[in-house]
Short mmCIF file of the C-alpha atoms (twelve columns), coordinates in Angstrom:
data_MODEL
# 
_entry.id   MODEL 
# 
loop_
_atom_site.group_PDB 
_atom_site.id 
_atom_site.type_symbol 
_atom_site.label_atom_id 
_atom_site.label_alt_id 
_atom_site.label_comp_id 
_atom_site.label_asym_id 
_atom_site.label_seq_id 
_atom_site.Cartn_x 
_atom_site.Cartn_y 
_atom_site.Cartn_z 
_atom_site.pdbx_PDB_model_num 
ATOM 1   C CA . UNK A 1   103.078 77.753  81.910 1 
ATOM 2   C CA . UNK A 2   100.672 78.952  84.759 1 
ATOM 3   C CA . UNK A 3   97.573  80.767  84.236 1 
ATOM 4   C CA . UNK A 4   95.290  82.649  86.718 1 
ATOM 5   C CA . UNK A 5   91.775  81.567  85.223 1 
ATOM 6   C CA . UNK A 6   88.724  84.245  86.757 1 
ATOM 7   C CA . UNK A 7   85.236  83.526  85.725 1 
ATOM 8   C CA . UNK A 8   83.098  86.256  85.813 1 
ATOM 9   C CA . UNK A 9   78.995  86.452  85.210 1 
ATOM 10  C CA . UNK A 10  78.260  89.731  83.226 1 
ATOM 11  C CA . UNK A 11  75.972  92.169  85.335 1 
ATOM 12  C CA . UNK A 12  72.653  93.330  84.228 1 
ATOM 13  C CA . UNK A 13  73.883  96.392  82.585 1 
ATOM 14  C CA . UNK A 14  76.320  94.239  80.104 1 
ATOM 15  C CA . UNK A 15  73.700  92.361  79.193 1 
ATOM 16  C CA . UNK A 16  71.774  94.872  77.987 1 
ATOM 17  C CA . UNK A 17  74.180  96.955  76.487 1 
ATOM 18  C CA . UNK A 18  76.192  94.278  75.023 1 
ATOM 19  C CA . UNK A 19  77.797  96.184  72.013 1 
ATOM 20  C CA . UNK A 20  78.853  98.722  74.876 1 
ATOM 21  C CA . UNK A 21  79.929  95.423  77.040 1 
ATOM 22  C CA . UNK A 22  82.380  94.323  74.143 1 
ATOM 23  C CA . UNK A 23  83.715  97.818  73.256 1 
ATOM 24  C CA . UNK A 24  84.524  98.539  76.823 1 
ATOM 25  C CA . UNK A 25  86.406  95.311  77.664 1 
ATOM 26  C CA . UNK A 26  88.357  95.850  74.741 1 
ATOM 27  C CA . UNK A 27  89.505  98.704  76.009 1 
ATOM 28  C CA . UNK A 28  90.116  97.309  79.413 1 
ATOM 29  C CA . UNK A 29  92.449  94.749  78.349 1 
ATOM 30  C CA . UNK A 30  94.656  97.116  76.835 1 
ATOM 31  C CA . UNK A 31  94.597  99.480  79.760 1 
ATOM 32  C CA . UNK A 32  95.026  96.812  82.581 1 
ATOM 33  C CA . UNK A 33  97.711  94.796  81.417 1 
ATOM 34  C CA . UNK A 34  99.744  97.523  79.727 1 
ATOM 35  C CA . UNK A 35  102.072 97.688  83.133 1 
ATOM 36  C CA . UNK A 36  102.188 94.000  83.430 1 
ATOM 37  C CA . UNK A 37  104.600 92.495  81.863 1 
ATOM 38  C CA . UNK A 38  104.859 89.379  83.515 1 
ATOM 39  C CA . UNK A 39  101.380 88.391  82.039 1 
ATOM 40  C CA . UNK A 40  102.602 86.659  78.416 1 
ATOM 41  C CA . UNK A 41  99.089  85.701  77.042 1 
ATOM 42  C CA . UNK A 42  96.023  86.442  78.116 1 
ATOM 43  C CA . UNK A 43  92.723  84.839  76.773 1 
ATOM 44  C CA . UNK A 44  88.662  85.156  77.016 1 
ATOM 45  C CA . UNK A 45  86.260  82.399  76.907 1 
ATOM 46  C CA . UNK A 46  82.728  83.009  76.838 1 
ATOM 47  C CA . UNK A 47  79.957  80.508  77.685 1 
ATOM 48  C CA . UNK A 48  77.512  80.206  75.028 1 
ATOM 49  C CA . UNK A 49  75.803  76.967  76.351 1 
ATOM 50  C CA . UNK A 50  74.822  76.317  80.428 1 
ATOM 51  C CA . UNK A 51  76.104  79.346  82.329 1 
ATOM 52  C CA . UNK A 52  75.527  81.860  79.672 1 
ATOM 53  C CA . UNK A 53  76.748  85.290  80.209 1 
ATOM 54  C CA . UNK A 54  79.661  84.363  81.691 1 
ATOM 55  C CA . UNK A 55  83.202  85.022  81.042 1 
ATOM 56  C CA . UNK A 56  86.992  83.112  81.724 1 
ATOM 57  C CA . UNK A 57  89.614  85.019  81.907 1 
ATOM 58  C CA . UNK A 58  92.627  83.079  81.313 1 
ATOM 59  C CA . UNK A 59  96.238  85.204  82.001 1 
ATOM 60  C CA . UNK A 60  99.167  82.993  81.546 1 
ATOM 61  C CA . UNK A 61  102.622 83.077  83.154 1 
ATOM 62  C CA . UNK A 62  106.239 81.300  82.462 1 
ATOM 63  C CA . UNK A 63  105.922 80.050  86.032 1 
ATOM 64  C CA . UNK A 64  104.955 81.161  89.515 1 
ATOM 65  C CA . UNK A 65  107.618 83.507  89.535 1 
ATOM 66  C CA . UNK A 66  105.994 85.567  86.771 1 
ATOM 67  C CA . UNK A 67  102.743 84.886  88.839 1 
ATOM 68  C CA . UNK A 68  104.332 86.822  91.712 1 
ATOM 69  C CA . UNK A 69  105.941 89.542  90.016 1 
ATOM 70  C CA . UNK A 70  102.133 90.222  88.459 1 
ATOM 71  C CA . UNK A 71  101.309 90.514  92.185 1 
ATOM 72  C CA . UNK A 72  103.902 92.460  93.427 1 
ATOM 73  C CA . UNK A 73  102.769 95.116  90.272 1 
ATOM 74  C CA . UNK A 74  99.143  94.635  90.629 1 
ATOM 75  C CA . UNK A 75  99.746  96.065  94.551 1 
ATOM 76  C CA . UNK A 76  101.762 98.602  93.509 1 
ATOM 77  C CA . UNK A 77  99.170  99.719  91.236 1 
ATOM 78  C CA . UNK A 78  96.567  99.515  93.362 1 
ATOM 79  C CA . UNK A 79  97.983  102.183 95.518 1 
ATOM 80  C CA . UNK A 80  97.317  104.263 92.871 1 
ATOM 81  C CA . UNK A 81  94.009  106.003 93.846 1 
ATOM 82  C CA . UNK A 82  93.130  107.129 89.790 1 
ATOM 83  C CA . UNK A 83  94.645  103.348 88.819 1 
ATOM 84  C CA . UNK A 84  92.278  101.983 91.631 1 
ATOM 85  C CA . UNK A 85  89.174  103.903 90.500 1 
ATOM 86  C CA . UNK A 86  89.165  102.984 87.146 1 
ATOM 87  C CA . UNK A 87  90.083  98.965  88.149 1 
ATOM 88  C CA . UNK A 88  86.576  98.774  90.350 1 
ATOM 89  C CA . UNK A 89  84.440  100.328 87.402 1 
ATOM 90  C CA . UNK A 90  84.721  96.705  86.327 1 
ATOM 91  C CA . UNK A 91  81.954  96.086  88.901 1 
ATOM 92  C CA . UNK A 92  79.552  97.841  86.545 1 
ATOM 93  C CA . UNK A 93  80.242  95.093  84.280 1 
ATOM 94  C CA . UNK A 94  80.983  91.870  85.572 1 
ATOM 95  C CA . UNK A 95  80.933  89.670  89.209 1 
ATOM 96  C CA . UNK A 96  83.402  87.348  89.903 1 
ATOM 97  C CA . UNK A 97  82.524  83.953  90.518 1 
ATOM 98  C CA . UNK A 98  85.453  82.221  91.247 1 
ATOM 99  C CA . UNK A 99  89.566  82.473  90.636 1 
ATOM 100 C CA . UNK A 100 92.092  79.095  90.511 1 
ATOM 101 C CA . UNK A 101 95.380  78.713  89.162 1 
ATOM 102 C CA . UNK A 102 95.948  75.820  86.634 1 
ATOM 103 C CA . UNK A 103 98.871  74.795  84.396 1 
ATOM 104 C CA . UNK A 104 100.212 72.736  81.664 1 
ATOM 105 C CA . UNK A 105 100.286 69.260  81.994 1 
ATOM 106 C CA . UNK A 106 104.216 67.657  82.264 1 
ATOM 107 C CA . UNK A 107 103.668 65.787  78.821 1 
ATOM 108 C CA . UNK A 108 103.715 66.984  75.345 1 
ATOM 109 C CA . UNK A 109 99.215  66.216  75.078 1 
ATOM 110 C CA . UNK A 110 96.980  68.421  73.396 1 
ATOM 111 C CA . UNK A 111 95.688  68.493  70.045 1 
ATOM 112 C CA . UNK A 112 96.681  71.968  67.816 1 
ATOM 113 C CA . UNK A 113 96.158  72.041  63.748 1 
ATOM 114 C CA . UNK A 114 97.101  75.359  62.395 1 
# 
């Protein structure tokens, strides 16, 4: 697997309207990757300790051909001026620090319990 990791520091209005912060990115998720299906997982991390406020974003892929297919849709949908709109609301919300792309290491390592 690949994942596109974005870290994000929440903007003055999420902080103080947290409970609105929460509801709304709920809500996001569902909306933004309902027309990518290339994106098999996607999961949030949220610092606690050190860089508080901040969010990861973690979207994971079978391999960089899923990676490029999200592209190719995420352009496509971006052409969509209502699409568009509602995408760059997020800037009410969050600023994006940085983006890389990470992946699994080629051995079996890594601790789960269920």
């Amino acid at each position: 697997m690949i994942y596109l990791v974005y870290r994000m520091r929440l903007t003055a209005r999420a902080r103080q309207d947290m409970k609105g912060f929460w509801h709304w990115l709920e809500d996001r998720e569902r909306w933004f990757y309902r027309d990518l299906p290339s994106v098999k997982e996607v999961r949030w991390y949220y610092s606690v300790v050190g860089d508080v406020y901040t969010l990861e974003n973690w979207a994971a892929f079978e391999d960089e051909a899923g990676w490029g297919a999200y592209r190719a849709a995420l352009a496509t949908l971006k052409a969509d001026e209502g699409w568009e709109r509602e995408r760059v609301s997020q800037d009410e919300w969050w600023e994006f620090v940085d983006t890389r792309i990470v992946c699994d290491p080629p051995v079996p390592v890594g601790l789960h319990r269920d």
